[in-house]
Short mmCIF file of C-alpha atoms in Angstrom, two decimals:
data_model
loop_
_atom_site.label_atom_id
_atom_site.label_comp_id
_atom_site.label_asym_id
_atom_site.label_seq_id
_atom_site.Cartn_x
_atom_site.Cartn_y
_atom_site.Cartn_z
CA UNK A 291 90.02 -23.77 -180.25
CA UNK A 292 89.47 -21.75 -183.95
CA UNK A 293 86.89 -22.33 -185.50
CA UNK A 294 86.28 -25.74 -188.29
CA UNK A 295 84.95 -23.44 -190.80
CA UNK A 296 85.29 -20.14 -192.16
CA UNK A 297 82.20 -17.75 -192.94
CA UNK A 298 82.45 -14.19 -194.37
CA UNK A 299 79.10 -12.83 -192.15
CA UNK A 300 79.38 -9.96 -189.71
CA UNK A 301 77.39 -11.56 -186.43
CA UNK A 302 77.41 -9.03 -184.10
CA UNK A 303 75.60 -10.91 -181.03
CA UNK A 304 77.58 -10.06 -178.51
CA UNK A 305 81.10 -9.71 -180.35
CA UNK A 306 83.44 -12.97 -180.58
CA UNK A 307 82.89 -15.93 -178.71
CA UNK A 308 85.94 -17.13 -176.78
CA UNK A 309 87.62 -19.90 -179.15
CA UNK A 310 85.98 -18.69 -182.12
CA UNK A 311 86.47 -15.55 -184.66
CA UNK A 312 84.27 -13.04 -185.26
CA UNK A 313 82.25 -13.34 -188.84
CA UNK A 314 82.19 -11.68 -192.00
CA UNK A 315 78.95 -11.93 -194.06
CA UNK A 316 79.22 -10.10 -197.10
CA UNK A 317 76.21 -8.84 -198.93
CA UNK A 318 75.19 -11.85 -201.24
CA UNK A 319 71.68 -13.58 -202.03
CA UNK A 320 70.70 -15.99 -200.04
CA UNK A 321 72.84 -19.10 -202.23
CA UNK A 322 75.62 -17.92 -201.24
CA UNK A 323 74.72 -17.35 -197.35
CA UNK A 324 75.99 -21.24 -197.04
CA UNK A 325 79.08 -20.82 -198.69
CA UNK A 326 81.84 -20.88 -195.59
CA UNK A 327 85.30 -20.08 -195.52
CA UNK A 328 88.49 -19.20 -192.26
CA UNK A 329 88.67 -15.64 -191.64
CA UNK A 330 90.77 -13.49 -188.93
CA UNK A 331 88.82 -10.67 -186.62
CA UNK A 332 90.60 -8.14 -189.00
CA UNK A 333 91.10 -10.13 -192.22
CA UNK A 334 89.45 -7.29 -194.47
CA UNK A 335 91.25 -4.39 -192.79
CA UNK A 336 94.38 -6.45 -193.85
CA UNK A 337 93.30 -7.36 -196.98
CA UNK A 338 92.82 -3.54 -197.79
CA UNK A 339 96.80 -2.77 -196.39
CA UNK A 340 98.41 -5.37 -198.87
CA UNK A 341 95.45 -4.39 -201.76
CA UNK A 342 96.93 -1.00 -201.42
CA UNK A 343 100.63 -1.96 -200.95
CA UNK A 344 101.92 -2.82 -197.43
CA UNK A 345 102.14 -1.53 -194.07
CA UNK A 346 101.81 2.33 -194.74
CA UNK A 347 98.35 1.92 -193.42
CA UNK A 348 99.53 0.17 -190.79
CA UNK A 349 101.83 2.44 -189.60
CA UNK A 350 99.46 4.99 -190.06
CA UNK A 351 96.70 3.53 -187.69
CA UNK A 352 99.54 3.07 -185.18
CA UNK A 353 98.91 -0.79 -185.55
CA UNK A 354 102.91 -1.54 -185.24
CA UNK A 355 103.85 1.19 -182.37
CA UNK A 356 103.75 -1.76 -179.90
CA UNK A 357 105.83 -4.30 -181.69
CA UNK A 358 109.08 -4.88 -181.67
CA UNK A 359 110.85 -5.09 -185.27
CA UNK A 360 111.76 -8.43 -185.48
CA UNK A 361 114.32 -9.65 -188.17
CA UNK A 362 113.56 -11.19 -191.41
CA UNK A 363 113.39 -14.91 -190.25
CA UNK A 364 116.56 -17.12 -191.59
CA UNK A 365 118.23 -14.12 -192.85
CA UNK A 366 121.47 -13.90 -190.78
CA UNK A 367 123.73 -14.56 -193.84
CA UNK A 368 121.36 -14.73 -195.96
CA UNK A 369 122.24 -11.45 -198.35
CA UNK A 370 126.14 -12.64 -198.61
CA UNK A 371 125.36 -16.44 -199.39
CA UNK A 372 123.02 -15.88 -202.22
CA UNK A 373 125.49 -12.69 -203.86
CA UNK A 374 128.20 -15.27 -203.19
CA UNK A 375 126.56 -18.47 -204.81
CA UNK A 376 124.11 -17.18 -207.25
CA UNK A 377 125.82 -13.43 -208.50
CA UNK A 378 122.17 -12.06 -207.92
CA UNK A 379 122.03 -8.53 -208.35
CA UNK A 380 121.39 -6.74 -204.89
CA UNK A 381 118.30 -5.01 -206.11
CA UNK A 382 116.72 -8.69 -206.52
CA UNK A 383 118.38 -9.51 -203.27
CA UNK A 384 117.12 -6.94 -201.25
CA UNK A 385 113.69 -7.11 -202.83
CA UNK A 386 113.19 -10.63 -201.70
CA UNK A 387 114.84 -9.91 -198.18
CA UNK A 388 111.78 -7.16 -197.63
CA UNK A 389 108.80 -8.94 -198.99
CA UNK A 390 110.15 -11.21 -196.26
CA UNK A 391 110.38 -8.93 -193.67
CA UNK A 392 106.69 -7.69 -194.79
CA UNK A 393 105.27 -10.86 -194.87
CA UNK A 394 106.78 -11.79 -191.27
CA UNK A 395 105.47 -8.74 -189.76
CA UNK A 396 102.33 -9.37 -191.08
CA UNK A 397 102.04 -13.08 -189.78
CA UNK A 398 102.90 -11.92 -186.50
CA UNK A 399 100.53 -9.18 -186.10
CA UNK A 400 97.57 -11.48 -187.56
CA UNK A 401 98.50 -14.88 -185.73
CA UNK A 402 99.15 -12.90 -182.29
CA UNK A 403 95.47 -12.56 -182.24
CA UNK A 404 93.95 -14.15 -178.97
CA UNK A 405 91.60 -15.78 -181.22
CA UNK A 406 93.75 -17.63 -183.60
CA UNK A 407 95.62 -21.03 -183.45
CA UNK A 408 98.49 -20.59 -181.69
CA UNK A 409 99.93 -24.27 -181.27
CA UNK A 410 99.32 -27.78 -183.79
CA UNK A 411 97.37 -28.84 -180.83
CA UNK A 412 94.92 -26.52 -180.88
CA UNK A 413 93.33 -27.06 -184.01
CA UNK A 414 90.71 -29.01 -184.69
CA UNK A 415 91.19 -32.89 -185.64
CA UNK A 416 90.87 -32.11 -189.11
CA UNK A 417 92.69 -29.15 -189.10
CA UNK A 418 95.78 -31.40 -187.45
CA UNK A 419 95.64 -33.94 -190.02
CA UNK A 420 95.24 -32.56 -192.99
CA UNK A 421 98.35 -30.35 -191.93
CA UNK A 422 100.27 -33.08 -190.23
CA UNK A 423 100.03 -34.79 -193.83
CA UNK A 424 101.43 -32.03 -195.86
CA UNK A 425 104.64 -31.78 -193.35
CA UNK A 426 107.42 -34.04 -194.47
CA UNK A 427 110.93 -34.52 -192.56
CA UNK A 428 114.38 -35.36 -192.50
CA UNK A 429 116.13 -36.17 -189.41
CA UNK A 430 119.63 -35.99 -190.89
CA UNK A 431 119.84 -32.66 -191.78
CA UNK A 432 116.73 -31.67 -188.94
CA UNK A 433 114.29 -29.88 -191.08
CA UNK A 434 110.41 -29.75 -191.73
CA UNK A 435 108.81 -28.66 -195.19
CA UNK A 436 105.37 -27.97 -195.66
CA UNK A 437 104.44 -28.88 -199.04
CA UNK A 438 102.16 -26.91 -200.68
CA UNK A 439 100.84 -28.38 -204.36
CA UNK A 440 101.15 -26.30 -207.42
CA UNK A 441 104.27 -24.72 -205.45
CA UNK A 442 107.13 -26.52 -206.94
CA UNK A 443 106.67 -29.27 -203.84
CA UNK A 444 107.45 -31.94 -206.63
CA UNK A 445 111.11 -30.79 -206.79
CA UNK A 446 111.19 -30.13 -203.28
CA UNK A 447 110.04 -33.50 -203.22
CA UNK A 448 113.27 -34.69 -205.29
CA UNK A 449 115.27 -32.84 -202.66
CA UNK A 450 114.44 -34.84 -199.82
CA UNK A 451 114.57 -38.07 -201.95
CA UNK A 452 118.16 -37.10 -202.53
CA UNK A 453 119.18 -36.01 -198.81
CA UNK A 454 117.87 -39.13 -197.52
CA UNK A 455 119.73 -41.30 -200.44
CA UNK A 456 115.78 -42.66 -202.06
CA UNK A 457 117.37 -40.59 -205.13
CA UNK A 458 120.58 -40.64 -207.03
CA UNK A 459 120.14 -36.74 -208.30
CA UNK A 460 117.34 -34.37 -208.52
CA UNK A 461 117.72 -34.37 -212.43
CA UNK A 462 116.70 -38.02 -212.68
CA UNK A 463 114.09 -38.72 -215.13
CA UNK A 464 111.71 -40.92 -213.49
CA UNK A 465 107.56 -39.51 -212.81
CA UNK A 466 107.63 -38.64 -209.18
CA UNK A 467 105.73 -40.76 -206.82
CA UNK A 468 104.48 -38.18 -204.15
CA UNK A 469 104.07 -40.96 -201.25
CA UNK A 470 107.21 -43.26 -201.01
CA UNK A 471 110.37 -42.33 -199.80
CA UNK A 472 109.39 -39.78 -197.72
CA UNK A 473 108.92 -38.98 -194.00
CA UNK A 474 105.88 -37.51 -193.27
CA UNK A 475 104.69 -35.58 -189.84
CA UNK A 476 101.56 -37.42 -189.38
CA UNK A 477 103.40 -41.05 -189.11
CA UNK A 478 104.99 -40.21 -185.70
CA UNK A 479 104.02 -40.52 -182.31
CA UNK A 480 102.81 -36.76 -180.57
CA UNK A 481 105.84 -36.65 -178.34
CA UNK A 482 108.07 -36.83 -181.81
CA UNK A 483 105.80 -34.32 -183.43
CA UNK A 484 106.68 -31.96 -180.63
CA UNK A 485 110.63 -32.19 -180.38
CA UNK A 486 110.73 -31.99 -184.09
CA UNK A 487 108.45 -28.90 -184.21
CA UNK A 488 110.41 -27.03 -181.32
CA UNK A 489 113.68 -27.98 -182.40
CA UNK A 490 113.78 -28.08 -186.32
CA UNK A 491 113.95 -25.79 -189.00
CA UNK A 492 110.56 -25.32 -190.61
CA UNK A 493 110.12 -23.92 -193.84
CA UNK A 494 107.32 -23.71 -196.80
CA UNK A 495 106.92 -21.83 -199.98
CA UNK A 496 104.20 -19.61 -201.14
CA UNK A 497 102.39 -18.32 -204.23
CA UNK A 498 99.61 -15.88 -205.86
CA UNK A 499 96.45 -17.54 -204.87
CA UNK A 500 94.87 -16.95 -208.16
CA UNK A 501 97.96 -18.11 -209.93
CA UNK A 502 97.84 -21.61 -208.42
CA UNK A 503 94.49 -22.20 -208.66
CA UNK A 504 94.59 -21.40 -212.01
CA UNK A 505 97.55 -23.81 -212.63
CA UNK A 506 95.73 -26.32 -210.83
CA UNK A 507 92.88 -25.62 -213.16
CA UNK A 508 94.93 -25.92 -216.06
CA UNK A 509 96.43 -29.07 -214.79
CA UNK A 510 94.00 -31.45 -213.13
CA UNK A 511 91.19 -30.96 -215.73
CA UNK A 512 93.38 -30.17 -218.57
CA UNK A 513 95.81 -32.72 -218.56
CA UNK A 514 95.14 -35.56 -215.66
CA UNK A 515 92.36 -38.23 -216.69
CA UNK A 516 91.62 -39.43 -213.08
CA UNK A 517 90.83 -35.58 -211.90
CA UNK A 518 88.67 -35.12 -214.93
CA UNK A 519 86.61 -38.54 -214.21
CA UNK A 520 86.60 -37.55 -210.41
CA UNK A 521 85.93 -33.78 -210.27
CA UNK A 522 85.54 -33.02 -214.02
CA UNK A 523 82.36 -35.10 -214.57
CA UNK A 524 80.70 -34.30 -210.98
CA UNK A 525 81.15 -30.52 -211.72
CA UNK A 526 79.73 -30.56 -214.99
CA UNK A 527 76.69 -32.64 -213.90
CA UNK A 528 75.99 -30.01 -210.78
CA UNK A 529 76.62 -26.67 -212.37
CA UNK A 530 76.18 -27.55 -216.70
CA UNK A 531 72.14 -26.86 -217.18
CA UNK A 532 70.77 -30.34 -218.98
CA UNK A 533 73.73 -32.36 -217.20
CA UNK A 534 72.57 -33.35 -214.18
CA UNK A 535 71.65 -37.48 -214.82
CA UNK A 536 74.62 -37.53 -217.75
CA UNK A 537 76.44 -40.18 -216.88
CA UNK A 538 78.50 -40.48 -219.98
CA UNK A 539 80.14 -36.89 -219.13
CA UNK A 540 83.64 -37.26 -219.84
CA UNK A 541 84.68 -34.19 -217.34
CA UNK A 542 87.62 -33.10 -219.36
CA UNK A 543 85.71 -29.71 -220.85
CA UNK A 544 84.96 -27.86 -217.63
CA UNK A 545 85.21 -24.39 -217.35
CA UNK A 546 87.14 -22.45 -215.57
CA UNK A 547 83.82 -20.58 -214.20
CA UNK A 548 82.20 -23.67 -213.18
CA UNK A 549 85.17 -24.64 -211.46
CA UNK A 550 85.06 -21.24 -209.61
CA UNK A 551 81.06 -22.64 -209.34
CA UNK A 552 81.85 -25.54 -207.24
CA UNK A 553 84.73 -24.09 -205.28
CA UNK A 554 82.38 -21.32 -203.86
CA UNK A 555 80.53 -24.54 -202.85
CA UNK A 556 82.96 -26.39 -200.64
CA UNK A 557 84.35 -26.36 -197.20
CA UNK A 558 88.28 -24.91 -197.22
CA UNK A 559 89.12 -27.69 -194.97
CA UNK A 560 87.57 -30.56 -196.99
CA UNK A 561 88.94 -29.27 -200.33
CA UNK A 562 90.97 -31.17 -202.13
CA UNK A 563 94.69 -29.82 -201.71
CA UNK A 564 95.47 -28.93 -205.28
CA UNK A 565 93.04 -25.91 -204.39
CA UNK A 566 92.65 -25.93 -200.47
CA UNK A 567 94.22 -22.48 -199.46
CA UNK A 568 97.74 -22.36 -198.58
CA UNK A 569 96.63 -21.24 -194.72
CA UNK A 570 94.66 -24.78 -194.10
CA UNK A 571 97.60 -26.35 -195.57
CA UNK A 572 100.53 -25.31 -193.43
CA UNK A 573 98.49 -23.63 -190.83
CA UNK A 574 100.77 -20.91 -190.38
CA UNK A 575 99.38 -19.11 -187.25
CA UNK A 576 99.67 -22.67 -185.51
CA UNK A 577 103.35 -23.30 -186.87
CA UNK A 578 106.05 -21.10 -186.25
CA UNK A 579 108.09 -21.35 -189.57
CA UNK A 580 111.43 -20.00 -189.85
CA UNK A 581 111.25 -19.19 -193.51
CA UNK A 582 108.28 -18.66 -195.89
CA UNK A 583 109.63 -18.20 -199.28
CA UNK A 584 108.00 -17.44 -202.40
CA UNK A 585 107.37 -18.87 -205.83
CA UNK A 586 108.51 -15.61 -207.04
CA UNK A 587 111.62 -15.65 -206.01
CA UNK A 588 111.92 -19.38 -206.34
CA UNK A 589 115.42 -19.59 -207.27
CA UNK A 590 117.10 -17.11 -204.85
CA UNK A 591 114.82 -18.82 -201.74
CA UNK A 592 115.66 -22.31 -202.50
CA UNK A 593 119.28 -21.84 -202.45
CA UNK A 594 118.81 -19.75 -199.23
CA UNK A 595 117.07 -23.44 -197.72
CA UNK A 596 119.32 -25.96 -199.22
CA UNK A 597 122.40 -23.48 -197.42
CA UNK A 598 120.33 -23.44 -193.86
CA UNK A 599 119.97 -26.88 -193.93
CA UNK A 600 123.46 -27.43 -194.98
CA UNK A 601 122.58 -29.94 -197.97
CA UNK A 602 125.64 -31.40 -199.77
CA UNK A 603 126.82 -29.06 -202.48
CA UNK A 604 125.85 -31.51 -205.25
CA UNK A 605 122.72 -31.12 -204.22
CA UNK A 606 121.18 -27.85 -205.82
CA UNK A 607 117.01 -27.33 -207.04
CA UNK A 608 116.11 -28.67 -209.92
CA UNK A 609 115.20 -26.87 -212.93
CA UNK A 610 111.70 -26.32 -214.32
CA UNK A 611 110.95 -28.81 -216.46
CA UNK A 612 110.16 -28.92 -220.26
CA UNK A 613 106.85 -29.43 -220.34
CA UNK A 614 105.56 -27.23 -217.35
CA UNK A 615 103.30 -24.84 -219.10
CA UNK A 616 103.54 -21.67 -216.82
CA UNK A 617 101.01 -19.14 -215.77
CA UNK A 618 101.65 -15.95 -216.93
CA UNK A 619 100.55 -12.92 -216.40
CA UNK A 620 98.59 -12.42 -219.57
CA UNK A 621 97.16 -15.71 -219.30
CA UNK A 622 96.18 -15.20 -215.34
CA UNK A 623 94.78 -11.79 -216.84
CA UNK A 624 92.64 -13.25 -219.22
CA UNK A 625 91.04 -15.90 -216.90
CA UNK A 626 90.17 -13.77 -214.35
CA UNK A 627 88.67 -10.99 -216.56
CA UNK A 628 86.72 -13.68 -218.42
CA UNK A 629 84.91 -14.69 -214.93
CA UNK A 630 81.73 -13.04 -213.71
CA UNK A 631 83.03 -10.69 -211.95
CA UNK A 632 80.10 -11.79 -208.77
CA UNK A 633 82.09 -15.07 -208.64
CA UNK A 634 85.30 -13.50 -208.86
CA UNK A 635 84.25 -11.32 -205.36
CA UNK A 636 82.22 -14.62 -203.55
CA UNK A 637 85.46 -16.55 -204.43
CA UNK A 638 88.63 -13.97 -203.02
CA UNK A 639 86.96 -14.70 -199.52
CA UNK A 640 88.10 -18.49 -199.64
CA UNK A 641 91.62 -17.28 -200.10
CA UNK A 642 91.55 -13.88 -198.32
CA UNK A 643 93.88 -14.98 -195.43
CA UNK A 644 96.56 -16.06 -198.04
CA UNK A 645 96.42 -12.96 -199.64
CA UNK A 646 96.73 -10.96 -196.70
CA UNK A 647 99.24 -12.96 -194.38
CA UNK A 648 101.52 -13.71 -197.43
CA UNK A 649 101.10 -10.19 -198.74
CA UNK A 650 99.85 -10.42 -202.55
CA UNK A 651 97.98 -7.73 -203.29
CA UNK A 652 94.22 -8.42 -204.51
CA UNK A 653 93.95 -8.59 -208.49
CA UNK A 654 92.83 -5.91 -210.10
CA UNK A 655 89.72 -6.93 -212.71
CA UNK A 656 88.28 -3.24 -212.79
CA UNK A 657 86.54 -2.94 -216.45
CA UNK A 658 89.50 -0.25 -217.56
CA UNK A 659 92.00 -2.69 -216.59
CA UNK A 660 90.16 -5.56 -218.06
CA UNK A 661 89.57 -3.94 -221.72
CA UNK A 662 93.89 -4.04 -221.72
#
């Protein structure tokens, strides 16, 4: 069975413990010795290959001479559908077709380790819920989507309102309610779980780890009342000096550093999943999806789904909408050059194993790049 928690310490007693993965500790005082978070035996090796670009260094150790090349998953007629349907030029094609091929090999590699989850049933209770929860289904057209929050899952969401008929289109204006109308994993009986899981296609969708915890930042405590009374106020009260018996905090002012603060401070698998890592989500390891895209290449993947699962062709994604403030580059820039840079290096452990299985290469907050 993995392990319920993830810790960045370097144990070596005796090297792993069957069922459990071996430790990384990095060099912190002892405040931040508590802090926990999932890692793989060779997390930091991989985190180094994608830092530095992809599987060069891989190849280079020899870490891929024993593996067979398997295709990009859900890619058949992929290439042709999405030239066909979309006119995308074939340079934007073929760039999406190898980050998938990357990010396949790389899952593989990681999640064939002995010591990682290699079935739903092997995780822990918690583990199994929270996933079985973020898994929603539709019989008709036999798929599974694991939603991931701040990852366009509220469109996806419209999708499968319209595919089971809960929706007339995906461009009605109505504010989406996130619980009815949908099929979720968790409500069926295990014998159910397992047919669906062997026999339908699974797919989820991907994004920068700093990028959508930033939007989720931006979001919750800029814009919704409820977070900023429920996490706001409690943040500001444990990590504001002079706040700790305020009760008239309002919680709509917190930083973004405090909000790194109290992440540093939680358990990945009790966080709440606006910011719980993409891995604890959707468990990838433990789920064999057949496609991962990305928010990247948003467009190109979601038509590349909709055609798998053979939706009706008046259903298509919906556009962004109006008011979605996006996370750009700049702004993502100026966040994360604006944090401490000690919290910036305690907090890319929480989220190491999405940057290395889904390949996004570790920012880059260096003072020369910074002062740009």
């Amino acid at each position: 069975m993995p392990p319920r928690n993830q810790d960045f310490g370097l144990k070596k007693s005796g090297g792993a413990r069957s069922g459990s993965v071996i430790n990384f500790r990095q060099t912190v005082n002892s405040g931040s010795l508590r802090r926990s978070s999932a890692v793989l035996p060779s997390v930091l090796t991989f985190a180094v290959i994608v830092a530095s670009g992809g599987l060069l260094l891989m190849i280079e150790k020899g870490m891929l001479n024993s593996m067979e090349t398997p295709p990009p998953r859900g890619y058949s007629k992929r290439s042709g559908y999405l030239r066909q349907t979309r006119h995308l030029e074939p340079a934007v094609d073929a760039e999406s077709q190898i980050l998938q091929e990357i990010r396949n090999r790389t899952i593989r590699t990681m999640c064939g380790q002995k010591n990682m989850p290699h079935s739903v049933w092997s995780l822990s209770p918690l583990q199994r819920k929270t996933l079985l929860q973020h898994i929603l289904v539709n019989d008709e057209h036999r798929f599974l989507y694991c939603y991931v929050p701040k990852v366009a899952c509220s469109n996806w969401k419209r999708v499968l309102k319209v595919l089971s008929g809960a929706l007339e289109n995906v461009d009605v204006n109505i504010k989406m309610n996130h619980k009815s109308d949908l099929l979720f994993l968790s409500s069926l009986k295990p014998e159910e779980i397992r047919y669906r899981l062997k026999h339908y296609f699974k797919f989820m969708f991907v994004r920068e780890p700093m990028e959508r915890l930033l939007s989720a930042y931006r979001n919750k405590f800029g814009e919704i009342k409820a977070y900023q009374e429920k996490y706001g106020a409690e943040i500001i009260r444990r990590y504001r000096k002079g706040h700790a018996k305020d009760t008239a905090v309002a919680g709509d002012d917190v930083t973004f550093a405090e909000f790194v603060r109290y992440l540093l401070d939680e358990d990945v698998d009790r966080m709440n999943e606006h910011w719980m890592p993409i891995y604890n989500l959707c468990q990838p390891c433990a789920v064999s999806y057949d496609f991962i895209g990305s928010y990247e290449h948003l467009e190109s993947d979601a038509d590349y789904v909709l055609q798998r699962i053979s939706a009706p062709p008046h259903v298509h994604f919906p556009e962004r909408q109006t008011w979605y403030k996006p996370v750009t580059k700049e702004t993502l820039h100026y966040y994360l050059c604006s944090l401490p840079q000690k919290l910036l290096r305690e907090l890319l452990p929480k989220y190491i194993l999405d940057f290395s299985l889904f390949t996004y290469p570790l920012p880059n907050t260096t003072t020369e790049y910074c002062r740009h």
